[in-house]
PDB file of C-alpha atoms in Angstrom:
ATOM      1  CA  MET A1025      -9.228  22.143   6.678  1.00  0.00           C
ATOM      2  CA  LYS A1026     -10.024  24.725   9.374  1.00  0.00           C
ATOM      3  CA  HIS A1027      -8.352  27.336   7.182  1.00  0.00           C
ATOM      4  CA  ASN A1028     -10.635  26.455   4.250  1.00  0.00           C
ATOM      5  CA  ARG A1029     -13.725  26.555   6.461  1.00  0.00           C
ATOM      6  CA  ALA A1030     -12.723  29.979   7.758  1.00  0.00           C
ATOM      7  CA  LEU A1031     -12.403  31.272   4.202  1.00  0.00           C
ATOM      8  CA  SER A1032     -15.755  29.752   3.212  1.00  0.00           C
ATOM      9  CA  TYR A1033     -17.718  31.153   6.149  1.00  0.00           C
ATOM     10  CA  PRO A1034     -18.284  34.713   4.802  1.00  0.00           C
ATOM     11  CA  PHE A1035     -19.621  33.236   1.566  1.00  0.00           C
ATOM     12  CA  GLN A1036     -21.805  30.740   3.410  1.00  0.00           C
ATOM     13  CA  LEU A1037     -23.274  33.706   5.269  1.00  0.00           C
ATOM     14  CA  LEU A1038     -24.131  35.345   1.934  1.00  0.00           C
ATOM     15  CA  ASP A1039     -26.029  32.228   0.876  1.00  0.00           C
ATOM     16  CA  GLU A1040     -27.955  32.295   4.143  1.00  0.00           C
ATOM     17  CA  ILE A1041     -28.844  35.977   3.695  1.00  0.00           C
ATOM     18  CA  LEU A1042     -30.128  35.398   0.167  1.00  0.00           C
ATOM     19  CA  THR A1043     -32.091  32.242   0.977  1.00  0.00           C
ATOM     20  CA  GLN A1044     -33.813  34.059   3.842  1.00  0.00           C
ATOM     21  CA  HIS A1045     -35.177  36.385   1.166  1.00  0.00           C
ATOM     22  CA  THR A1046     -35.938  33.750  -1.463  1.00  0.00           C
ATOM     23  CA  ALA A1047     -35.713  30.038  -0.703  1.00  0.00           C
ATOM     24  CA  SER A1048     -34.335  29.128  -4.138  1.00  0.00           C
ATOM     25  CA  PRO A1049     -32.588  32.119  -5.770  1.00  0.00           C
ATOM     26  CA  LEU A1050     -33.359  32.023  -9.481  1.00  0.00           C
ATOM     27  CA  SER A1051     -30.758  32.080 -12.224  1.00  0.00           C
ATOM     28  CA  LEU A1052     -31.293  33.350 -15.754  1.00  0.00           C
ATOM     29  CA  ASN A1053     -29.030  30.569 -17.006  1.00  0.00           C
ATOM     30  CA  PRO A1054     -31.051  28.606 -19.602  1.00  0.00           C
ATOM     31  CA  GLN A1055     -29.327  25.418 -18.413  1.00  0.00           C
ATOM     32  CA  LYS A1056     -30.421  25.601 -14.772  1.00  0.00           C
ATOM     33  CA  THR A1057     -32.880  27.381 -12.523  1.00  0.00           C
ATOM     34  CA  SER A1058     -30.852  28.058  -9.356  1.00  0.00           C
ATOM     35  CA  THR A1059     -27.935  30.443  -8.996  1.00  0.00           C
ATOM     36  CA  THR A1060     -24.364  29.442  -8.290  1.00  0.00           C
ATOM     37  CA  SER A1061     -23.975  29.544  -4.519  1.00  0.00           C
ATOM     38  CA  PHE A1062     -21.729  32.154  -2.961  1.00  0.00           C
ATOM     39  CA  VAL A1063     -19.754  29.300  -1.378  1.00  0.00           C
ATOM     40  CA  GLU A1064     -18.983  28.040  -4.883  1.00  0.00           C
ATOM     41  CA  LEU A1065     -18.040  31.552  -5.961  1.00  0.00           C
ATOM     42  CA  GLY A1066     -15.785  31.758  -2.915  1.00  0.00           C
ATOM     43  CA  HIS A1067     -13.980  28.623  -4.087  1.00  0.00           C
ATOM     44  CA  LEU A1068     -13.432  30.248  -7.488  1.00  0.00           C
ATOM     45  CA  ILE A1069     -12.005  33.315  -5.765  1.00  0.00           C
ATOM     46  CA  THR A1070      -9.526  31.218  -3.785  1.00  0.00           C
ATOM     47  CA  GLU A1071      -8.381  29.583  -7.021  1.00  0.00           C
ATOM     48  CA  LYS A1072      -7.322  33.036  -8.228  1.00  0.00           C
ATOM     49  CA  THR A1073      -5.807  34.477  -5.059  1.00  0.00           C
ATOM     50  CA  CYS A1074      -4.546  33.324  -1.678  1.00  0.00           C
ATOM     51  CA  ASP A1075      -4.513  36.862  -0.244  1.00  0.00           C
ATOM     52  CA  ILE A1076      -6.570  36.440   2.940  1.00  0.00           C
ATOM     53  CA  GLN A1077      -7.169  40.173   3.342  1.00  0.00           C
ATOM     54  CA  LEU A1078      -8.460  40.458  -0.198  1.00  0.00           C
ATOM     55  CA  ILE A1079     -10.706  37.402   0.149  1.00  0.00           C
ATOM     56  CA  ASN A1080     -12.187  38.748   3.385  1.00  0.00           C
ATOM     57  CA  SER A1081     -12.629  42.182   1.833  1.00  0.00           C
ATOM     58  CA  LEU A1082     -14.497  40.645  -1.096  1.00  0.00           C
ATOM     59  CA  GLY A1083     -16.748  38.752   1.293  1.00  0.00           C
ATOM     60  CA  CYS A1084     -17.561  41.894   3.287  1.00  0.00           C
ATOM     61  CA  THR A1085     -18.140  43.954   0.147  1.00  0.00           C
ATOM     62  CA  LEU A1086     -20.442  41.338  -1.359  1.00  0.00           C
ATOM     63  CA  GLU A1087     -22.416  41.302   1.881  1.00  0.00           C
ATOM     64  CA  ARG A1088     -22.879  45.072   1.667  1.00  0.00           C
ATOM     65  CA  ILE A1089     -23.925  44.808  -1.977  1.00  0.00           C
ATOM     66  CA  LEU A1090     -26.346  41.956  -1.310  1.00  0.00           C
ATOM     67  CA  HIS A1091     -28.006  43.742   1.606  1.00  0.00           C
ATOM     68  CA  ALA A1092     -28.370  46.884  -0.534  1.00  0.00           C
ATOM     69  CA  MET A1093     -29.925  44.933  -3.400  1.00  0.00           C
ATOM     70  CA  LEU A1094     -32.343  43.054  -1.169  1.00  0.00           C
ATOM     71  CA  TYR A1095     -33.431  46.185   0.667  1.00  0.00           C
ATOM     72  CA  ASN A1096     -33.802  48.453  -2.339  1.00  0.00           C
ATOM     73  CA  PHE A1097     -35.022  45.852  -4.848  1.00  0.00           C
ATOM     74  CA  PRO A1098     -37.034  43.353  -2.769  1.00  0.00           C
ATOM     75  CA  GLU A1099     -39.028  42.193  -5.810  1.00  0.00           C
ATOM     76  CA  ASN A1100     -35.975  41.401  -7.915  1.00  0.00           C
ATOM     77  CA  ILE A1101     -36.334  37.980  -9.545  1.00  0.00           C
ATOM     78  CA  PHE A1102     -32.939  36.793 -10.830  1.00  0.00           C
ATOM     79  CA  TRP A1103     -29.846  36.725  -8.632  1.00  0.00           C
ATOM     80  CA  ASP A1104     -26.818  35.689 -10.683  1.00  0.00           C
ATOM     81  CA  PHE A1105     -23.562  37.041  -9.245  1.00  0.00           C
ATOM     82  CA  ASP A1106     -20.918  34.942 -11.002  1.00  0.00           C
ATOM     83  CA  PHE A1107     -19.620  37.503 -13.473  1.00  0.00           C
ATOM     84  CA  ILE A1108     -20.060  40.385 -11.053  1.00  0.00           C
ATOM     85  CA  VAL A1109     -17.825  38.642  -8.514  1.00  0.00           C
ATOM     86  CA  SER A1110     -15.367  37.690 -11.252  1.00  0.00           C
ATOM     87  CA  SER A1111     -15.245  41.316 -12.412  1.00  0.00           C
ATOM     88  CA  ILE A1112     -14.644  42.716  -8.937  1.00  0.00           C
ATOM     89  CA  LEU A1113     -11.836  40.223  -8.373  1.00  0.00           C
ATOM     90  CA  THR A1114     -10.226  40.933 -11.753  1.00  0.00           C
ATOM     91  CA  GLN A1115     -10.252  44.680 -11.120  1.00  0.00           C
ATOM     92  CA  ALA A1116      -8.872  44.214  -7.613  1.00  0.00           C
ATOM     93  CA  LEU A1117      -6.014  42.008  -8.795  1.00  0.00           C
ATOM     94  CA  SER A1118      -5.214  44.514 -11.547  1.00  0.00           C
ATOM     95  CA  ALA A1119      -5.010  47.255  -8.918  1.00  0.00           C
ATOM     96  CA  GLU A1120      -2.205  45.295  -7.192  1.00  0.00           C
ATOM     97  CA  GLU A1121      -1.226  47.157  -3.986  1.00  0.00           C
ATOM     98  CA  ASN A1122      -4.473  49.150  -4.206  1.00  0.00           C
ATOM     99  CA  ALA A1123      -6.617  46.021  -4.371  1.00  0.00           C
ATOM    100  CA  LEU A1124      -8.377  46.541  -1.035  1.00  0.00           C
ATOM    101  CA  ALA A1125      -9.159  50.176  -1.816  1.00  0.00           C
ATOM    102  CA  CYS A1126     -10.511  49.102  -5.204  1.00  0.00           C
ATOM    103  CA  VAL A1127     -12.871  46.569  -3.623  1.00  0.00           C
ATOM    104  CA  GLU A1128     -14.061  49.086  -1.035  1.00  0.00           C
ATOM    105  CA  SER A1129     -14.670  51.723  -3.705  1.00  0.00           C
ATOM    106  CA  TYR A1130     -16.593  49.202  -5.765  1.00  0.00           C
ATOM    107  CA  GLY A1131     -18.799  48.351  -2.808  1.00  0.00           C
ATOM    108  CA  ASP A1132     -19.445  52.022  -2.045  1.00  0.00           C
ATOM    109  CA  LYS A1133     -20.523  52.730  -5.615  1.00  0.00           C
ATOM    110  CA  ILE A1134     -22.803  49.696  -5.920  1.00  0.00           C
ATOM    111  CA  VAL A1135     -24.518  50.459  -2.617  1.00  0.00           C
ATOM    112  CA  SER A1136     -25.017  54.061  -3.750  1.00  0.00           C
ATOM    113  CA  LEU A1137     -26.500  52.837  -7.031  1.00  0.00           C
ATOM    114  CA  MET A1138     -28.962  50.578  -5.239  1.00  0.00           C
ATOM    115  CA  GLU A1139     -30.060  53.464  -3.028  1.00  0.00           C
ATOM    116  CA  LEU A1140     -30.276  55.853  -5.973  1.00  0.00           C
ATOM    117  CA  PHE A1141     -32.403  53.668  -8.237  1.00  0.00           C
ATOM    118  CA  GLY A1142     -34.332  51.487  -5.780  1.00  0.00           C
ATOM    119  CA  ARG A1143     -37.631  51.639  -3.943  1.00  0.00           C
ATOM    120  CA  GLN A1144     -36.576  54.311  -1.429  1.00  0.00           C
ATOM    121  CA  SER A1145     -35.674  56.764  -4.189  1.00  0.00           C
ATOM    122  CA  GLU A1146     -37.808  59.052  -6.327  1.00  0.00           C
ATOM    123  CA  ILE A1147     -36.615  56.954  -9.279  1.00  0.00           C
ATOM    124  CA  ARG A1148     -37.983  53.712  -7.823  1.00  0.00           C
ATOM    125  CA  PHE A1149     -37.200  50.969 -10.309  1.00  0.00           C
ATOM    126  CA  ARG A1150     -38.534  47.520  -9.484  1.00  0.00           C
ATOM    127  CA  TYR A1151     -35.630  45.322 -10.551  1.00  0.00           C
ATOM    128  CA  VAL A1152     -31.867  45.446 -10.781  1.00  0.00           C
ATOM    129  CA  HIS A1153     -31.875  43.198 -13.883  1.00  0.00           C
ATOM    130  CA  ASP A1154     -31.042  45.964 -16.365  1.00  0.00           C
ATOM    131  CA  PHE A1155     -27.816  46.543 -14.470  1.00  0.00           C
ATOM    132  CA  THR A1156     -26.820  42.999 -13.553  1.00  0.00           C
ATOM    133  CA  TYR A1157     -27.506  41.575 -17.020  1.00  0.00           C
ATOM    134  CA  GLY A1158     -25.912  44.437 -18.917  1.00  0.00           C
ATOM    135  CA  PHE A1159     -28.813  46.089 -20.724  1.00  0.00           C
ATOM    136  CA  ASP A1160     -27.866  49.514 -19.350  1.00  0.00           C
ATOM    137  CA  TRP A1161     -24.215  48.937 -20.220  1.00  0.00           C
ATOM    138  CA  ALA A1162     -24.881  47.713 -23.784  1.00  0.00           C
ATOM    139  CA  LYS A1163     -27.021  50.754 -24.540  1.00  0.00           C
ATOM    140  CA  TRP A1164     -24.381  53.101 -23.117  1.00  0.00           C
ATOM    141  CA  VAL A1165     -21.553  51.509 -25.117  1.00  0.00           C
ATOM    142  CA  HIS A1166     -23.630  51.445 -28.298  1.00  0.00           C
ATOM    143  CA  ASN A1167     -24.218  55.201 -28.057  1.00  0.00           C
ATOM    144  CA  ALA A1168     -20.479  55.928 -28.311  1.00  0.00           C
ATOM    145  CA  ALA A1169     -18.887  52.653 -29.323  1.00  0.00           C
ATOM    146  CA  GLN A1170     -15.560  54.041 -30.510  1.00  0.00           C
ATOM    147  CA  THR A1171     -14.677  55.378 -27.076  1.00  0.00           C
ATOM    148  CA  ARG A1172     -16.589  52.945 -24.857  1.00  0.00           C
ATOM    149  CA  ASN A1173     -16.304  49.474 -26.391  1.00  0.00           C
ATOM    150  CA  PHE A1174     -13.360  48.618 -24.128  1.00  0.00           C
ATOM    151  CA  VAL A1175     -15.234  49.534 -20.913  1.00  0.00           C
ATOM    152  CA  GLU A1176     -16.390  46.500 -18.944  1.00  0.00           C
ATOM    153  CA  PRO A1177     -20.011  46.238 -17.684  1.00  0.00           C
ATOM    154  CA  PHE A1178     -19.056  46.337 -14.008  1.00  0.00           C
ATOM    155  CA  SER A1179     -16.070  48.649 -14.243  1.00  0.00           C
ATOM    156  CA  LEU A1180     -15.726  51.618 -11.934  1.00  0.00           C
ATOM    157  CA  THR A1181     -15.955  53.826 -15.039  1.00  0.00           C
ATOM    158  CA  PHE A1182     -19.408  52.549 -15.901  1.00  0.00           C
ATOM    159  CA  LEU A1183     -20.546  52.699 -12.282  1.00  0.00           C
ATOM    160  CA  ASP A1184     -19.573  56.376 -12.224  1.00  0.00           C
ATOM    161  CA  TYR A1185     -21.656  56.947 -15.352  1.00  0.00           C
ATOM    162  CA  LEU A1186     -24.687  55.280 -13.743  1.00  0.00           C
ATOM    163  CA  LEU A1187     -24.331  57.393 -10.614  1.00  0.00           C
ATOM    164  CA  ALA A1188     -24.261  60.545 -12.739  1.00  0.00           C
ATOM    165  CA  ARG A1189     -27.183  59.264 -14.814  1.00  0.00           C
ATOM    166  CA  GLY A1190     -29.192  58.650 -11.673  1.00  0.00           C
ATOM    167  CA  GLN A1191     -28.625  62.199 -10.496  1.00  0.00           C
ATOM    168  CA  GLY A1192     -29.706  63.404 -13.930  1.00  0.00           C
ATOM    169  CA  ILE A1193     -32.941  61.415 -13.707  1.00  0.00           C
ATOM    170  CA  LEU A1194     -33.647  62.899 -10.281  1.00  0.00           C
ATOM    171  CA  GLN A1195     -33.283  66.371 -11.755  1.00  0.00           C
ATOM    172  CA  LEU A1196     -35.755  65.476 -14.509  1.00  0.00           C
ATOM    173  CA  ILE A1197     -38.215  64.252 -11.888  1.00  0.00           C
ATOM    174  CA  TYR A1198     -37.853  67.445  -9.873  1.00  0.00           C
ATOM    175  CA  VAL A1199     -38.617  69.641 -12.902  1.00  0.00           C
ATOM    176  CA  GLY A1200     -41.642  67.556 -13.929  1.00  0.00           C
ATOM    177  CA  ASP A1201     -40.266  65.794 -17.013  1.00  0.00           C
ATOM    178  CA  THR A1202     -42.894  64.042 -19.153  1.00  0.00           C
ATOM    179  CA  GLN A1203     -41.052  60.698 -19.076  1.00  0.00           C
ATOM    180  CA  TYR A1204     -39.532  60.875 -15.606  1.00  0.00           C
ATOM    181  CA  TYR A1205     -42.344  62.312 -13.510  1.00  0.00           C
ATOM    182  CA  ARG A1206     -43.197  61.964  -9.835  1.00  0.00           C
ATOM    183  CA  LEU A1207     -44.829  58.682  -8.891  1.00  0.00           C
ATOM    184  CA  SER A1208     -47.422  57.888  -6.301  1.00  0.00           C
ATOM    185  CA  GLU A1209     -45.867  56.165  -3.303  1.00  0.00           C
ATOM    186  CA  LYS A1210     -46.920  52.616  -4.184  1.00  0.00           C
ATOM    187  CA  CYS A1211     -45.910  52.666  -7.857  1.00  0.00           C
ATOM    188  CA  TYR A1212     -42.723  51.468  -9.500  1.00  0.00           C
ATOM    189  CA  ARG A1213     -41.286  53.375 -12.430  1.00  0.00           C
ATOM    190  CA  ASN A1214     -41.421  51.676 -15.825  1.00  0.00           C
ATOM    191  CA  PRO A1215     -40.024  53.746 -18.719  1.00  0.00           C
ATOM    192  CA  PHE A1216     -40.440  50.805 -21.114  1.00  0.00           C
ATOM    193  CA  CYS A1217     -43.317  50.307 -23.543  1.00  0.00           C
ATOM    194  CA  PHE A1218     -44.114  46.825 -22.166  1.00  0.00           C
ATOM    195  CA  SER A1219     -45.353  45.567 -18.819  1.00  0.00           C
ATOM    196  CA  ARG A1220     -42.766  44.646 -16.227  1.00  0.00           C
ATOM    197  CA  GLU A1221     -45.071  42.961 -13.797  1.00  0.00           C
ATOM    198  CA  PRO A1222     -43.245  39.992 -12.222  1.00  0.00           C
ATOM    199  CA  GLU A1223     -44.802  37.302 -14.410  1.00  0.00           C
ATOM    200  CA  ASP A1224     -44.084  39.353 -17.554  1.00  0.00           C
ATOM    201  CA  GLU A1225     -40.541  40.149 -16.463  1.00  0.00           C
ATOM    202  CA  TYR A1226     -39.883  36.463 -15.833  1.00  0.00           C
ATOM    203  CA  ARG A1227     -41.275  35.355 -19.203  1.00  0.00           C
ATOM    204  CA  LEU A1228     -39.474  38.028 -21.184  1.00  0.00           C
ATOM    205  CA  LEU A1229     -36.062  37.618 -19.585  1.00  0.00           C
ATOM    206  CA  THR A1230     -36.087  33.820 -19.686  1.00  0.00           C
ATOM    207  CA  SER A1231     -37.113  33.957 -23.355  1.00  0.00           C
ATOM    208  CA  LEU A1232     -34.313  36.416 -24.105  1.00  0.00           C
ATOM    209  CA  ALA A1233     -31.830  34.177 -22.305  1.00  0.00           C
ATOM    210  CA  ALA A1234     -33.001  31.128 -24.251  1.00  0.00           C
ATOM    211  CA  GLN A1235     -32.317  33.041 -27.482  1.00  0.00           C
ATOM    212  CA  GLN A1236     -28.917  34.290 -26.252  1.00  0.00           C
ATOM    213  CA  LEU A1237     -30.136  37.879 -26.222  1.00  0.00           C
ATOM    214  CA  ILE A1238     -28.775  38.883 -22.813  1.00  0.00           C
ATOM    215  CA  PRO A1239     -25.862  41.372 -23.077  1.00  0.00           C
ATOM    216  CA  VAL A1240     -24.045  40.029 -20.017  1.00  0.00           C
ATOM    217  CA  ALA A1241     -24.470  36.371 -19.067  1.00  0.00           C
ATOM    218  CA  SER A1242     -23.904  37.092 -15.397  1.00  0.00           C
ATOM    219  CA  TRP A1243     -24.406  33.428 -14.504  1.00  0.00           C
ATOM    220  CA  ASN A1244     -21.070  32.706 -16.216  1.00  0.00           C
ATOM    221  CA  TRP A1245     -17.820  33.446 -14.351  1.00  0.00           C
ATOM    222  CA  ASN A1246     -16.071  33.824 -17.727  1.00  0.00           C
ATOM    223  CA  ALA A1247     -18.850  35.665 -19.557  1.00  0.00           C
ATOM    224  CA  GLN A1248     -18.062  37.530 -22.773  1.00  0.00           C
ATOM    225  CA  PRO A1249     -20.232  40.671 -22.664  1.00  0.00           C
ATOM    226  CA  VAL A1250     -21.899  41.714 -25.920  1.00  0.00           C
ATOM    227  CA  TRP A1251     -22.956  45.260 -26.749  1.00  0.00           C
ATOM    228  CA  ASP A1252     -23.221  45.275 -30.553  1.00  0.00           C
ATOM    229  CA  LYS A1253     -26.773  43.986 -30.885  1.00  0.00           C
ATOM    230  CA  PRO A1254     -29.943  46.118 -30.781  1.00  0.00           C
ATOM    231  CA  PHE A1255     -30.974  44.667 -27.428  1.00  0.00           C
ATOM    232  CA  HIS A1256     -33.536  47.375 -26.701  1.00  0.00           C
ATOM    233  CA  GLN A1257     -35.422  46.775 -29.944  1.00  0.00           C
ATOM    234  CA  LEU A1258     -35.101  42.995 -29.680  1.00  0.00           C
ATOM    235  CA  ARG A1259     -36.543  43.129 -26.195  1.00  0.00           C
ATOM    236  CA  GLU A1260     -39.509  45.180 -27.371  1.00  0.00           C
ATOM    237  CA  GLN A1261     -40.115  42.870 -30.335  1.00  0.00           C
ATOM    238  CA  LEU A1262     -40.057  39.769 -28.160  1.00  0.00           C
ATOM    239  CA  SER A1263     -42.467  41.346 -25.682  1.00  0.00           C
ATOM    240  CA  LEU A1264     -44.942  41.684 -28.557  1.00  0.00           C
ATOM    241  CA  LYS A1265     -44.416  38.085 -29.688  1.00  0.00           C
ATOM    242  CA  LEU A1266     -45.059  36.908 -26.135  1.00  0.00           C
ATOM    243  CA  ASN A1267     -48.259  38.981 -25.988  1.00  0.00           C
ATOM    244  CA  ILE A1268     -47.006  40.916 -23.008  1.00  0.00           C
ATOM    245  CA  SER A1269     -49.276  43.873 -22.422  1.00  0.00           C
ATOM    246  CA  GLN A1270     -47.993  47.161 -23.787  1.00  0.00           C
ATOM    247  CA  ASN A1271     -48.077  50.487 -21.997  1.00  0.00           C
ATOM    248  CA  THR A1272     -50.041  53.222 -23.701  1.00  0.00           C
TER     249      THR A1272
END
């Protein structure tokens, strides 16, 4: 019993960190409003591995990731981690003797992504939803499906692409690109044609989830990511149907 409590503690700490930020972390799952707790996710991890070092490493890495998300995306709305945790664990177990290094590398890359795209950066996106729910991934795969359709949404390969993409966006900002231009300090960047104010973001994403139009159902430990739908266009069309204000 003490052993189980010791394993659960790092994940209990994650729940405490998140609930300090938002009392009831929201899920995009159409069947419920609150996220799966990290303690529950910890139990799922221990069903897959009894490697104490790996379990502790996952707990520490998730803490780093969570802190980075909360700091760089404080206005993020939905906080599903189920499939992200499942993906990290799957990759770590596949790495076998390099499992710990894999988890550490994953944490490093995610933290770098949060810093690169979040509020402290020149890019300054408001939410992490496009990453955590697979919109970025689906678009990337769709652009070169023959070579990318086997790449998972939270694979190290895709994280490397996003890091390179972020650096590319910074270069566009520095040269005064018409789409990616410098923002005033208090503004968030919105390259979409529709409003992403919090109430609009909530309505649009929950409506997409209700219609099963989310590329990665990150609230599902066993999610089956989907890339072969025109998610970008469907998102725009639904924003019009919902009378969400459009950017001009």
